PDB file of C-alpha atoms in Angstrom:
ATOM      1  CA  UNK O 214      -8.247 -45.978  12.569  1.00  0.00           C
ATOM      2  CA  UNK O 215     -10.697 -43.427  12.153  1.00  0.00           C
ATOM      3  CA  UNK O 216     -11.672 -40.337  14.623  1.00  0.00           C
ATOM      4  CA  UNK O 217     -14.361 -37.469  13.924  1.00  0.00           C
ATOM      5  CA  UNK O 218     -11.959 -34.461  14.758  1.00  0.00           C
ATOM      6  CA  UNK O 219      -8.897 -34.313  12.797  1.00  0.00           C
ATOM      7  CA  UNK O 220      -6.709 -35.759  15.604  1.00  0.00           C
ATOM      8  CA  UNK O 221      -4.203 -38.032  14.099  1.00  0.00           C
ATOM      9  CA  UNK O 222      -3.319 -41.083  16.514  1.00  0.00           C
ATOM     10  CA  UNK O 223       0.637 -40.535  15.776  1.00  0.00           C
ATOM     11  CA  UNK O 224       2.131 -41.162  19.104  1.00  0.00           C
ATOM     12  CA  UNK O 225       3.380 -37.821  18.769  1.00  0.00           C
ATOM     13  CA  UNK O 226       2.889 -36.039  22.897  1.00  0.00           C
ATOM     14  CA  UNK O 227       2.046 -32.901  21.014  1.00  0.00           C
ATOM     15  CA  UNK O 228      -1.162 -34.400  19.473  1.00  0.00           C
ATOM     16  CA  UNK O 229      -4.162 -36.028  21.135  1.00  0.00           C
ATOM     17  CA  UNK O 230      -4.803 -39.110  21.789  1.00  0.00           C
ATOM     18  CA  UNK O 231      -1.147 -40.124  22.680  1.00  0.00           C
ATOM     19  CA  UNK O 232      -2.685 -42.182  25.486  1.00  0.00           C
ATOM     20  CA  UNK O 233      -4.729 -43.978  23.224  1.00  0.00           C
ATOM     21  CA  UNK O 234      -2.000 -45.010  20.672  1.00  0.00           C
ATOM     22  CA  UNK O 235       0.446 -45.665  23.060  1.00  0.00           C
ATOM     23  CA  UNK O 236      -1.817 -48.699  24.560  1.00  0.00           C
ATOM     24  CA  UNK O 237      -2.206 -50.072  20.972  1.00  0.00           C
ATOM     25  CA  UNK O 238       1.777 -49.791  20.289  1.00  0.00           C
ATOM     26  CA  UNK O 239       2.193 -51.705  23.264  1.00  0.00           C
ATOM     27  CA  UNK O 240       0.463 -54.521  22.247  1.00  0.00           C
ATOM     28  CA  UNK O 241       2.740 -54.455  18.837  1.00  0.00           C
ATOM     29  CA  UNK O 242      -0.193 -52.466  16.410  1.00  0.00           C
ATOM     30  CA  UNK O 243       1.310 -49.720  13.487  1.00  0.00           C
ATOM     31  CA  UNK O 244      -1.798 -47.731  12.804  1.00  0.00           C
ATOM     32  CA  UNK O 245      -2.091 -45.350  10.498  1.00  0.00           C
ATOM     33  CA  UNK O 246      -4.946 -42.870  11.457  1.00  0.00           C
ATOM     34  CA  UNK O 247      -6.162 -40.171   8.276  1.00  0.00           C
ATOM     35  CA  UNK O 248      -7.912 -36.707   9.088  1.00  0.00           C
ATOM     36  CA  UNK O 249     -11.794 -36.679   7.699  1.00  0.00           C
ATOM     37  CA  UNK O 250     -12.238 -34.565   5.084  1.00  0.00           C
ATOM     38  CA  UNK O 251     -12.838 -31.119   6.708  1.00  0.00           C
ATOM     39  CA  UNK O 252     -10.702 -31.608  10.020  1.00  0.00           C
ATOM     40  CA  UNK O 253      -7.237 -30.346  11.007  1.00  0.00           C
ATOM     41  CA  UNK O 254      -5.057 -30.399   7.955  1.00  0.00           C
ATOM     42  CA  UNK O 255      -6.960 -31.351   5.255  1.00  0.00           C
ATOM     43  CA  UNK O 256      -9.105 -29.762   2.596  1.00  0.00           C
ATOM     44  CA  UNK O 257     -12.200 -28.128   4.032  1.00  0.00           C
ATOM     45  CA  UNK O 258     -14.672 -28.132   1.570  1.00  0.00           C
ATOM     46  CA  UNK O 259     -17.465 -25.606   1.894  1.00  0.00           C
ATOM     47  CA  UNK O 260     -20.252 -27.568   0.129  1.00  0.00           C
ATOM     48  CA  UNK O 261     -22.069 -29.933   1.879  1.00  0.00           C
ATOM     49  CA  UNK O 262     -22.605 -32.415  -0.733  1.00  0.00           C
ATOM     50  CA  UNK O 263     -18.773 -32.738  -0.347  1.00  0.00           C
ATOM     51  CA  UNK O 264     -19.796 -34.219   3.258  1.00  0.00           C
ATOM     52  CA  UNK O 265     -21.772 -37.255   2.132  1.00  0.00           C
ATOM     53  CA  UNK O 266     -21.120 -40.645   3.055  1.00  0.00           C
ATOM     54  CA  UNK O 267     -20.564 -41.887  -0.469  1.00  0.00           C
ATOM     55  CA  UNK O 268     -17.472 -39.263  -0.821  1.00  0.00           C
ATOM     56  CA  UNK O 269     -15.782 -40.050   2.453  1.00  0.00           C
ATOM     57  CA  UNK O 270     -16.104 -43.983   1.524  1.00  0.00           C
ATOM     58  CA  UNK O 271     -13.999 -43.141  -1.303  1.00  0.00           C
ATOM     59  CA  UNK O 272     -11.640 -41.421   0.625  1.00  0.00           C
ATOM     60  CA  UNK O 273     -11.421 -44.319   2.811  1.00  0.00           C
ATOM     61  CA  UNK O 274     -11.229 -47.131  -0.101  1.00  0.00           C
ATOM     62  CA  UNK O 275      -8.512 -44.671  -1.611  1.00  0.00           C
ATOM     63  CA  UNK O 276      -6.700 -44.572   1.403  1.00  0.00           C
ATOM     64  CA  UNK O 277      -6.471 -48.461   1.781  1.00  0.00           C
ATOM     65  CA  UNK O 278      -5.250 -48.669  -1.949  1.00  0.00           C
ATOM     66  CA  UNK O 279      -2.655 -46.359  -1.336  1.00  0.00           C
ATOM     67  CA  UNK O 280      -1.239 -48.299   1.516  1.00  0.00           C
ATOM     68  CA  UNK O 281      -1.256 -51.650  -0.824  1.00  0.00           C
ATOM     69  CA  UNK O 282      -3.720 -53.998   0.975  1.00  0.00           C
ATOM     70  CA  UNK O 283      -7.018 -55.381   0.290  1.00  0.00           C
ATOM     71  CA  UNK O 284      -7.941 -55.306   3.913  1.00  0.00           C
ATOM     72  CA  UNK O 285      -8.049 -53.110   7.105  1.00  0.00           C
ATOM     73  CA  UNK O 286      -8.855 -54.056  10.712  1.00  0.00           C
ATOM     74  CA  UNK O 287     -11.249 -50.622  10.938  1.00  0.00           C
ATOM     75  CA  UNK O 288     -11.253 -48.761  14.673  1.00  0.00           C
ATOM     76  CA  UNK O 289     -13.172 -45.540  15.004  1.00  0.00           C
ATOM     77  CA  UNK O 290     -15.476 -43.295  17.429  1.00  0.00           C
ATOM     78  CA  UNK O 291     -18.341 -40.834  16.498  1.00  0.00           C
ATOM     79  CA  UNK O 292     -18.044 -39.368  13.513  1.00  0.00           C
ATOM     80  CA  UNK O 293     -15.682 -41.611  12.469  1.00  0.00           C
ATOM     81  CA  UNK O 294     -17.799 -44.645  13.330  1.00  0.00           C
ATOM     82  CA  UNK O 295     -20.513 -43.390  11.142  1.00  0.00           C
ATOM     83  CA  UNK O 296     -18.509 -43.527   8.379  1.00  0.00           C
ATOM     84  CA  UNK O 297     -16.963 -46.489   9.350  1.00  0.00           C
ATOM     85  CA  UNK O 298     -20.169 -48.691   9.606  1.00  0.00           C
ATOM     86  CA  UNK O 299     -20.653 -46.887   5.772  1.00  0.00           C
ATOM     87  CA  UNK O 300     -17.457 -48.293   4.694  1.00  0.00           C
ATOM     88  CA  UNK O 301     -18.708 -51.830   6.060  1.00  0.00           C
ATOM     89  CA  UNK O 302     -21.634 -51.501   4.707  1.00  0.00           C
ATOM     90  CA  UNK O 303     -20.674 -50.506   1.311  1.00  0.00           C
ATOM     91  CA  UNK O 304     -17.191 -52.506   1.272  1.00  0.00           C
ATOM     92  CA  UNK O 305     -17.242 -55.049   3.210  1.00  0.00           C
ATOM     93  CA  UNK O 306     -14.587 -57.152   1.799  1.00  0.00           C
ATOM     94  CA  UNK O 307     -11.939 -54.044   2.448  1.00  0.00           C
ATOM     95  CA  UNK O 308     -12.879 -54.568   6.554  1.00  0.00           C
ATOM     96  CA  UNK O 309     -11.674 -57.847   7.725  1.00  0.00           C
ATOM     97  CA  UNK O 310     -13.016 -56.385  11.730  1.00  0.00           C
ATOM     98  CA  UNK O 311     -14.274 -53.272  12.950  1.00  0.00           C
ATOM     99  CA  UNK O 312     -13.691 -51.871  16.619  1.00  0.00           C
ATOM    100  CA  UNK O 313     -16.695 -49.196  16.920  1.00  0.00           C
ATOM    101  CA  UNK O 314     -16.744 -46.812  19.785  1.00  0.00           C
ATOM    102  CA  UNK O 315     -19.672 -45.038  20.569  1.00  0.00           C
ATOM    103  CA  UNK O 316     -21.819 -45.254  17.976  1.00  0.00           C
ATOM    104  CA  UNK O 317     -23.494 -48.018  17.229  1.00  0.00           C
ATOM    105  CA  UNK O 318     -25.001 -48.811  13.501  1.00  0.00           C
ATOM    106  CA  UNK O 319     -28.253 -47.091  12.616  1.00  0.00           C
ATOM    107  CA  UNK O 320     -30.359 -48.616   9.772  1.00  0.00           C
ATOM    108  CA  UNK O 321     -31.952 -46.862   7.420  1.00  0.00           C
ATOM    109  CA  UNK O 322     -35.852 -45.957   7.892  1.00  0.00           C
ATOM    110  CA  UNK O 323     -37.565 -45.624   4.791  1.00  0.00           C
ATOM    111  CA  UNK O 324     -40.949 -43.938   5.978  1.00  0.00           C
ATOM    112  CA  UNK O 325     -38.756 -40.624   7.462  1.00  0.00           C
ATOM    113  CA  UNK O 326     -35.805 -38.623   7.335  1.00  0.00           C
ATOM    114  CA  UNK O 327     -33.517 -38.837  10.016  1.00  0.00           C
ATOM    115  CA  UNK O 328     -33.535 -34.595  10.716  1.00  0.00           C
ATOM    116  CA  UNK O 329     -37.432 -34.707  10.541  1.00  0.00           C
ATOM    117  CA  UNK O 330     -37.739 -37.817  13.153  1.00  0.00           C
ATOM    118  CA  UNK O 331     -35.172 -36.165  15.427  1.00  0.00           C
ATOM    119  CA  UNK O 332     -36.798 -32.692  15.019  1.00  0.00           C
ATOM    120  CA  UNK O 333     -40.310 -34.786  16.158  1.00  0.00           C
ATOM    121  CA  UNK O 334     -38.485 -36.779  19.293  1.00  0.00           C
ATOM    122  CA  UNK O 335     -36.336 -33.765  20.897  1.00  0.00           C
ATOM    123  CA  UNK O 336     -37.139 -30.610  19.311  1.00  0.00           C
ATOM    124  CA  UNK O 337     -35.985 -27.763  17.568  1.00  0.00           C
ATOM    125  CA  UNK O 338     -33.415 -27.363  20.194  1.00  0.00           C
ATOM    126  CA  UNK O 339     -32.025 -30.176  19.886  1.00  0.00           C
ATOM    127  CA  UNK O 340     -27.921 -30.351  18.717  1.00  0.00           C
ATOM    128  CA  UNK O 341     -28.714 -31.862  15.538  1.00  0.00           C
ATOM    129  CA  UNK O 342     -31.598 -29.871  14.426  1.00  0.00           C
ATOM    130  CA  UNK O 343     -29.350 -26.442  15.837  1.00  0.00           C
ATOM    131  CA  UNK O 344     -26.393 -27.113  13.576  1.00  0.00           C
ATOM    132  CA  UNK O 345     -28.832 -27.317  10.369  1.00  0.00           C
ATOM    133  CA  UNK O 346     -28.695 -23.724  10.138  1.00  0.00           C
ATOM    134  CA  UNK O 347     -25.551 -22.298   8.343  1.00  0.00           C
ATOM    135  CA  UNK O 348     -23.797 -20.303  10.283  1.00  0.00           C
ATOM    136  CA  UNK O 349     -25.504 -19.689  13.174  1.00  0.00           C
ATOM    137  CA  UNK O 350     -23.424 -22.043  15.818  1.00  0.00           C
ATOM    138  CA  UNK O 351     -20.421 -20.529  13.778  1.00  0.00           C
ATOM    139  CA  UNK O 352     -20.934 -17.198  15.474  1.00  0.00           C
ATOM    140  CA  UNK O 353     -21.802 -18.580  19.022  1.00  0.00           C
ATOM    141  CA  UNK O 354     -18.620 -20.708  18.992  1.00  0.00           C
ATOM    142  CA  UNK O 355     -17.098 -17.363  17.682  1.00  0.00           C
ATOM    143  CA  UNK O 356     -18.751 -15.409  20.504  1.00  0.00           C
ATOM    144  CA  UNK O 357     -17.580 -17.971  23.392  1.00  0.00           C
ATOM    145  CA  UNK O 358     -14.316 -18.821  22.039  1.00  0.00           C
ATOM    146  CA  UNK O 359     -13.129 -22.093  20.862  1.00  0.00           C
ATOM    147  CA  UNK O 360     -11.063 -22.871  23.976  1.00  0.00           C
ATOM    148  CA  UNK O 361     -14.063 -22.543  25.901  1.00  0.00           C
ATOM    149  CA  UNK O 362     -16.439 -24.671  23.439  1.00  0.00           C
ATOM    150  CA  UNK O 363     -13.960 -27.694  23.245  1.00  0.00           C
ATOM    151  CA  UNK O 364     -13.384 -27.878  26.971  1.00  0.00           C
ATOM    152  CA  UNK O 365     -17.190 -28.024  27.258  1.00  0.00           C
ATOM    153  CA  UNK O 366     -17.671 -30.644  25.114  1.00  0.00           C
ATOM    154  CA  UNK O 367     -15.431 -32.543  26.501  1.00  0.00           C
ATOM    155  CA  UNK O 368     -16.726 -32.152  29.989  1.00  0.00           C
ATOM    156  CA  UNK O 369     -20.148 -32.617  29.823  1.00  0.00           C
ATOM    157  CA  UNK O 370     -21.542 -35.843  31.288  1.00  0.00           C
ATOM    158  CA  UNK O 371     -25.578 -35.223  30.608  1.00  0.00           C
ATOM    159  CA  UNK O 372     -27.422 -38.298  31.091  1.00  0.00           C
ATOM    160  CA  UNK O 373     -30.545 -36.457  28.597  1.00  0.00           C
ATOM    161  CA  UNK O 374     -30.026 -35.423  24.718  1.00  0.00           C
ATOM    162  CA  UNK O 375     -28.241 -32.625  24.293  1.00  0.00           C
ATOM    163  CA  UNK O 376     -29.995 -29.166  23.668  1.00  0.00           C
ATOM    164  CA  UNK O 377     -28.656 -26.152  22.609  1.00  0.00           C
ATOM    165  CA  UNK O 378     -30.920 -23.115  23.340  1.00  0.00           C
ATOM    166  CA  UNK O 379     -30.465 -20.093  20.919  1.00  0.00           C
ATOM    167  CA  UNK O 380     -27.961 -17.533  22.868  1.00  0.00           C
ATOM    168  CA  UNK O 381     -25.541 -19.345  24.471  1.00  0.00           C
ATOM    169  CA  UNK O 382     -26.176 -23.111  22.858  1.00  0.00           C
ATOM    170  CA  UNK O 383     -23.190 -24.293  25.304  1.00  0.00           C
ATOM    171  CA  UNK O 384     -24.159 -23.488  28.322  1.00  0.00           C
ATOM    172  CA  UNK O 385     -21.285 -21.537  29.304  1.00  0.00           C
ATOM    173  CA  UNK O 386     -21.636 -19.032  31.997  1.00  0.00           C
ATOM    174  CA  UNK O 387     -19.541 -15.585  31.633  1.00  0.00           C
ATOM    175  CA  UNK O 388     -16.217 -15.747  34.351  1.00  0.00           C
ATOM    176  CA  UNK O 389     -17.507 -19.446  34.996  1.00  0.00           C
ATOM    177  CA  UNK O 390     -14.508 -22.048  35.056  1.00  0.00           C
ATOM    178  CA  UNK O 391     -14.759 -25.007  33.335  1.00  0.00           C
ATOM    179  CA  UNK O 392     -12.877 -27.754  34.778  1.00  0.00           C
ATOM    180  CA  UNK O 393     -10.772 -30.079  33.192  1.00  0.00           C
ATOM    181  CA  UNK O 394     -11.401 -33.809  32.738  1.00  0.00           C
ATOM    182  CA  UNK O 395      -8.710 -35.963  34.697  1.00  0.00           C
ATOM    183  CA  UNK O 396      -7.584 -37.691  31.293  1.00  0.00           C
ATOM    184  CA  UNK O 397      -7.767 -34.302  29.085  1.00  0.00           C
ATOM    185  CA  UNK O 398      -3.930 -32.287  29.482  1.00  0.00           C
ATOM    186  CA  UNK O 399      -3.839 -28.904  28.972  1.00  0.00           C
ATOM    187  CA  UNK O 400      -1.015 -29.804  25.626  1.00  0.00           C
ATOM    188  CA  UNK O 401      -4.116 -31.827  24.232  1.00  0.00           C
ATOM    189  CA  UNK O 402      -6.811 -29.166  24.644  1.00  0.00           C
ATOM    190  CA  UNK O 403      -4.509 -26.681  23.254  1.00  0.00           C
ATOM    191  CA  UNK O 404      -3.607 -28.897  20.248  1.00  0.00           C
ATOM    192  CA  UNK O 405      -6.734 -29.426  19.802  1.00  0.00           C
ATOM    193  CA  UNK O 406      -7.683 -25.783  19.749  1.00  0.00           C
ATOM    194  CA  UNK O 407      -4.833 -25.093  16.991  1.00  0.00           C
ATOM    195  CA  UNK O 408      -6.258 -27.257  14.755  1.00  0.00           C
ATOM    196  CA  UNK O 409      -9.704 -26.139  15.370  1.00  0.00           C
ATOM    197  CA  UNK O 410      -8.741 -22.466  14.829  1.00  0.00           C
ATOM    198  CA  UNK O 411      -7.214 -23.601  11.464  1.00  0.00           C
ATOM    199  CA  UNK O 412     -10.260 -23.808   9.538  1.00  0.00           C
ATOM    200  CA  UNK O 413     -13.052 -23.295  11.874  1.00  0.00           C
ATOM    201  CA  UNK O 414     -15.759 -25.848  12.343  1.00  0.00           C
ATOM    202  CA  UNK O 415     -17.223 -25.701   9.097  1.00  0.00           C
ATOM    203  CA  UNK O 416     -16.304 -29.279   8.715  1.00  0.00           C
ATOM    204  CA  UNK O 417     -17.626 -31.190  11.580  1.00  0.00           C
ATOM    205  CA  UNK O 418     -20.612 -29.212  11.072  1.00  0.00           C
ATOM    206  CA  UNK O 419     -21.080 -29.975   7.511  1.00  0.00           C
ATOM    207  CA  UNK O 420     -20.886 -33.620   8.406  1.00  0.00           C
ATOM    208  CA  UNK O 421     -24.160 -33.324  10.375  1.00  0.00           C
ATOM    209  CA  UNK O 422     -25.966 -31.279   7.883  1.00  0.00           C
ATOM    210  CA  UNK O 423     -25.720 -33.886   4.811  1.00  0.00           C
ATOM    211  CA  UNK O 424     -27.148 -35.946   7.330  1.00  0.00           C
ATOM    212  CA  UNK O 425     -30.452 -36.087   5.432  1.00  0.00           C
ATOM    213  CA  UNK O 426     -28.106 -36.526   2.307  1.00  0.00           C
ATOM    214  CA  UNK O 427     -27.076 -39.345   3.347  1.00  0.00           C
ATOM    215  CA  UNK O 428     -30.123 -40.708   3.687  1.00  0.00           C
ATOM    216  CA  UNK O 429     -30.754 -40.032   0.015  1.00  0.00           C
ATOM    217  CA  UNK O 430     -27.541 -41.891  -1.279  1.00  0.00           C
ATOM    218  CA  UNK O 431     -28.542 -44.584   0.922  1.00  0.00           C
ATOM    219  CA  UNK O 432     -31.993 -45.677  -0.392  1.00  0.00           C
ATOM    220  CA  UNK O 433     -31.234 -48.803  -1.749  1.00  0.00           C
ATOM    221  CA  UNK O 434     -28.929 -50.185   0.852  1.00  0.00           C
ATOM    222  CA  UNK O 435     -32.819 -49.864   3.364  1.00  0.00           C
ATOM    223  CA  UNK O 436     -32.821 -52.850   5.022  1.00  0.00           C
ATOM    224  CA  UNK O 437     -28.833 -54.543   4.318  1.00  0.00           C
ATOM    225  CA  UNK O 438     -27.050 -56.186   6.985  1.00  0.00           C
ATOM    226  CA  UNK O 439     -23.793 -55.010   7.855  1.00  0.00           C
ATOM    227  CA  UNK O 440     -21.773 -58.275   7.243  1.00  0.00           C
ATOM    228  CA  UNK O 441     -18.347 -57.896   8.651  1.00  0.00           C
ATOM    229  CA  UNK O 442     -17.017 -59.165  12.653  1.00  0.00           C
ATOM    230  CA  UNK O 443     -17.585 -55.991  14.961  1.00  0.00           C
ATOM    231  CA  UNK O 444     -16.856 -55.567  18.342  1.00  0.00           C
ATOM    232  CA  UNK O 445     -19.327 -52.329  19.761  1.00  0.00           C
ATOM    233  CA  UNK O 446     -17.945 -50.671  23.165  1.00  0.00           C
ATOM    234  CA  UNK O 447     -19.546 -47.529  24.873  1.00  0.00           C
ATOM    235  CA  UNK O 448     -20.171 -45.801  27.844  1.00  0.00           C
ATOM    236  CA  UNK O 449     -22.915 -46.164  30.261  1.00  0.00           C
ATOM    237  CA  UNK O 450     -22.926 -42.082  30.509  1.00  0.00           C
ATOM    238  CA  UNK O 451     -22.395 -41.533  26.679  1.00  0.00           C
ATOM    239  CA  UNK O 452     -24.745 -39.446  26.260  1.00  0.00           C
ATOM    240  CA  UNK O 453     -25.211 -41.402  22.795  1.00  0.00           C
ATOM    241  CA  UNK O 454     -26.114 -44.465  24.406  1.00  0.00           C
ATOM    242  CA  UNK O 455     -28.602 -42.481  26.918  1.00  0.00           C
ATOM    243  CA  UNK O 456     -30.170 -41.315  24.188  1.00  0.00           C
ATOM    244  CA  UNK O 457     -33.877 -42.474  23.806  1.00  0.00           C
ATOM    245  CA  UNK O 458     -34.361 -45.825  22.245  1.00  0.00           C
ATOM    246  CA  UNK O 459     -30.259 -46.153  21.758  1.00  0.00           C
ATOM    247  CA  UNK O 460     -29.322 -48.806  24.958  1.00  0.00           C
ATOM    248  CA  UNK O 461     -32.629 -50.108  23.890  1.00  0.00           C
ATOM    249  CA  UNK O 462     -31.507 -51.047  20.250  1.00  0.00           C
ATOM    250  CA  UNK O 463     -28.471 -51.991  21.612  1.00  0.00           C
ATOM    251  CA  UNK O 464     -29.089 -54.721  24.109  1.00  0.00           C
ATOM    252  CA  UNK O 465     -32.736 -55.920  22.623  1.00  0.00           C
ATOM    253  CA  UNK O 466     -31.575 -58.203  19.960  1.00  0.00           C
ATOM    254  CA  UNK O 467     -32.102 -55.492  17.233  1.00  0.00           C
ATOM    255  CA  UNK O 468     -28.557 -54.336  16.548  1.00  0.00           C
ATOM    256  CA  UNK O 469     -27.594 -57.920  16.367  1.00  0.00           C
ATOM    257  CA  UNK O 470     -29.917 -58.609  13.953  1.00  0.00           C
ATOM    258  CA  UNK O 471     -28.825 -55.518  11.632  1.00  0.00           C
ATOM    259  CA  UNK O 472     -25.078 -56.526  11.980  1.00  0.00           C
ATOM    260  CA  UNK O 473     -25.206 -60.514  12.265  1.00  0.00           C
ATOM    261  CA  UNK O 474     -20.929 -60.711  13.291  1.00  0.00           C
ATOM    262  CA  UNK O 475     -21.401 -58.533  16.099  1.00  0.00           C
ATOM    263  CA  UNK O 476     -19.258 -60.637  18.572  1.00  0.00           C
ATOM    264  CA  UNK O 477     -19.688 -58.514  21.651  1.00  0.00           C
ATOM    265  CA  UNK O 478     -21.029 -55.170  22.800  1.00  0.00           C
ATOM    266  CA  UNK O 479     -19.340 -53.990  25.810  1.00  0.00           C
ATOM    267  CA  UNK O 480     -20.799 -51.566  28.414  1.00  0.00           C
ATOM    268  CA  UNK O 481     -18.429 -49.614  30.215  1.00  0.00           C
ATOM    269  CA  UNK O 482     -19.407 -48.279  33.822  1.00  0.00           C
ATOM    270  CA  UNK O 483     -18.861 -44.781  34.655  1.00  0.00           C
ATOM    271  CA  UNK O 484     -17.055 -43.476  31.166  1.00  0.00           C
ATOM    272  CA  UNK O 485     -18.377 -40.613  28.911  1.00  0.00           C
ATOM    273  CA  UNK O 486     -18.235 -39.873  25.418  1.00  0.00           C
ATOM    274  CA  UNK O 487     -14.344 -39.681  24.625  1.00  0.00           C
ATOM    275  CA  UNK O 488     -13.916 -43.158  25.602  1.00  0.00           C
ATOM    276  CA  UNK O 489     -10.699 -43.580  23.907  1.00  0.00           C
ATOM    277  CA  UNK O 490      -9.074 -41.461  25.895  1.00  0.00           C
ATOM    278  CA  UNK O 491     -10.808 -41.440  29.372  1.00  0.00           C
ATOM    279  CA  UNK O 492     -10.101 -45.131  29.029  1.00  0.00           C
ATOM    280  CA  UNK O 493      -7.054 -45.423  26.538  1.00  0.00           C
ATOM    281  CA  UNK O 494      -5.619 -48.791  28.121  1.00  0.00           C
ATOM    282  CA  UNK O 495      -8.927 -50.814  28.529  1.00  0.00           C
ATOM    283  CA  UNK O 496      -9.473 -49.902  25.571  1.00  0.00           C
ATOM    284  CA  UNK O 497      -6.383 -50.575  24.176  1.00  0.00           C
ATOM    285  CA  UNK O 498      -6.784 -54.035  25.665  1.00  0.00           C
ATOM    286  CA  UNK O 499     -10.194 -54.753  24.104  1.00  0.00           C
ATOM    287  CA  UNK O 500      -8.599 -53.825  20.680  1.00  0.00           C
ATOM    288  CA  UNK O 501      -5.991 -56.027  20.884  1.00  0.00           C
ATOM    289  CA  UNK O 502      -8.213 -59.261  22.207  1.00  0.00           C
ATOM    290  CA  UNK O 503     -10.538 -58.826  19.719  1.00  0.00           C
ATOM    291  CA  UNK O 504      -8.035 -58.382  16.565  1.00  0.00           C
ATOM    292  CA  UNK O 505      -5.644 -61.053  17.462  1.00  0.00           C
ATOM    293  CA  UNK O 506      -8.585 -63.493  16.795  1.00  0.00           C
ATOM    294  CA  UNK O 507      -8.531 -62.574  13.111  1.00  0.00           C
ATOM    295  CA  UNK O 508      -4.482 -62.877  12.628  1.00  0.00           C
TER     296      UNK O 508
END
């Protein structure tokens, strides 16, 4: 399994995500869950050509050498999925399913790149186009404290795309409290915090500035089907999937025609973003239905 922040699904009550794991142990699943290059423990490469999709692939292929098979059932959410529908895209045989949360596939377009079509739909303000320039988030995260950023992030349930004003790109008011989600402990956030502090954010962020990188590696692959059994679950208040033209993709025949094995796409009512852990059992559950199939 795969996750965009670092978080190892371990089972270990000092890490996040024990919620999540647990359900899947339950139902009699070993995982084994790496860091993304950049997150937590592992090397954080400042260049972001070290970011691209074609480099974390190979992390990925390398990783399923190492553990001695020739294929993986794949499960992953945000960042994670993105390089997961790579992977499938680039190795299909090394996937024999794929669980994606969040985020479904996005196909290629030839005619733009992906910053300068975002830029033109939501603005300079939008999240995206704000983390293109170096350093600047850096030093509002900096300003606000990370404690403060993560618990935001986590909390936010905005039905429109995100934007991030220059100043406070947050939203977080001075002396305000931000109130914990119901399925977010206090052990998590501050776990998550730790590993955060580590190194800084220079990771996550570099992910989304390669962005238009990864367009460029991608050129010939324009217009290849992913080819490999996926299941797709999300939120109905992701703000991913309330994104414009994402639900649309999603339920109009077009992401079924870009990944011809998608066997279902499940809508969840009244769950966010972090939908592995605000709904670690159902989840869990969907896993497990969905995988046995292929035993």
């Amino acid at each position: 399994m795969i996750r965009e922040d670092g978080i190892k699904w371990d089972g270990d009550p000092k890490k996040g995500d024990q919620k999540f794991i647990h359900a899947l142990s339950s139902v009699g699943y070993h995982s084994v869950a790496p860091d993304l290059r950049g997150f937590s423990d592992t090397e954080a490469p400042t260049s972001i050509t070290s970011y691209t999709c074609d480099h974390i692939v190979n992390d990925l292929v390398a990783l399923i050498d190492s553990l001695g098979v020739e294929q993986v059932f794949l499960v992953a959410h945000d960042w994670g999925a993105i390089m997961g529908w790579y992977l499938c895209l680039f190795k299909p045989e090394r996937v024999k399913a794929f669980v994606c949360l969040s985020v479904p596939f996005t196909p290629r377009s030839p005619q733009m790149k992906p910053m300068d079509r975002m830029q033109g739909f939501f603005g300079d303000d939008y999240y995206i186009c704000r983390f293109q320039a170096p350093g600047e988030i850096e030093v509002e995260i900096a300003e606000l404290g990370t404690t403060n950023v993560l618990k935001t992030i986590f909390s936010v349930r905005k039905p429109d795309p995100p934007c991030f004003p220059k100043g406070n790109a947050f939203g977080i008011r001075t002396n305000a409290s931000i109130s914990f989600p119901s399925w977010l402990s206090e052990e998590e956030l501050t776990y998550y915090v730790t590993k955060f502090d580590q190194k800084g954010f220079i990771g996550g962020l570099n992910y989304y500035q390669a962005i238009d990188q990864n367009w460029e590696v991608t050129e010939k692959w324009t217009g290849v089907q992913v080819k490999v059994p996926v299941m797709f679950i999300v939120g109905d208040l992701d703000m991913v999937y309330t994104t414009l033209g994402t639900n649309e993709y999603i339920h109009n025949g077009d992401f079924k025609n870009d990944v011809p094995f998608l066997e279902e796409a499940v809508l969840m009512e009244g769950v966010g973003h972090f939908i592995n852990q605000e709904r670690a059992k159902e989840i869990g559950s969907h896993i497990y239905d969905f995988i046995k199939k292929f035993k």
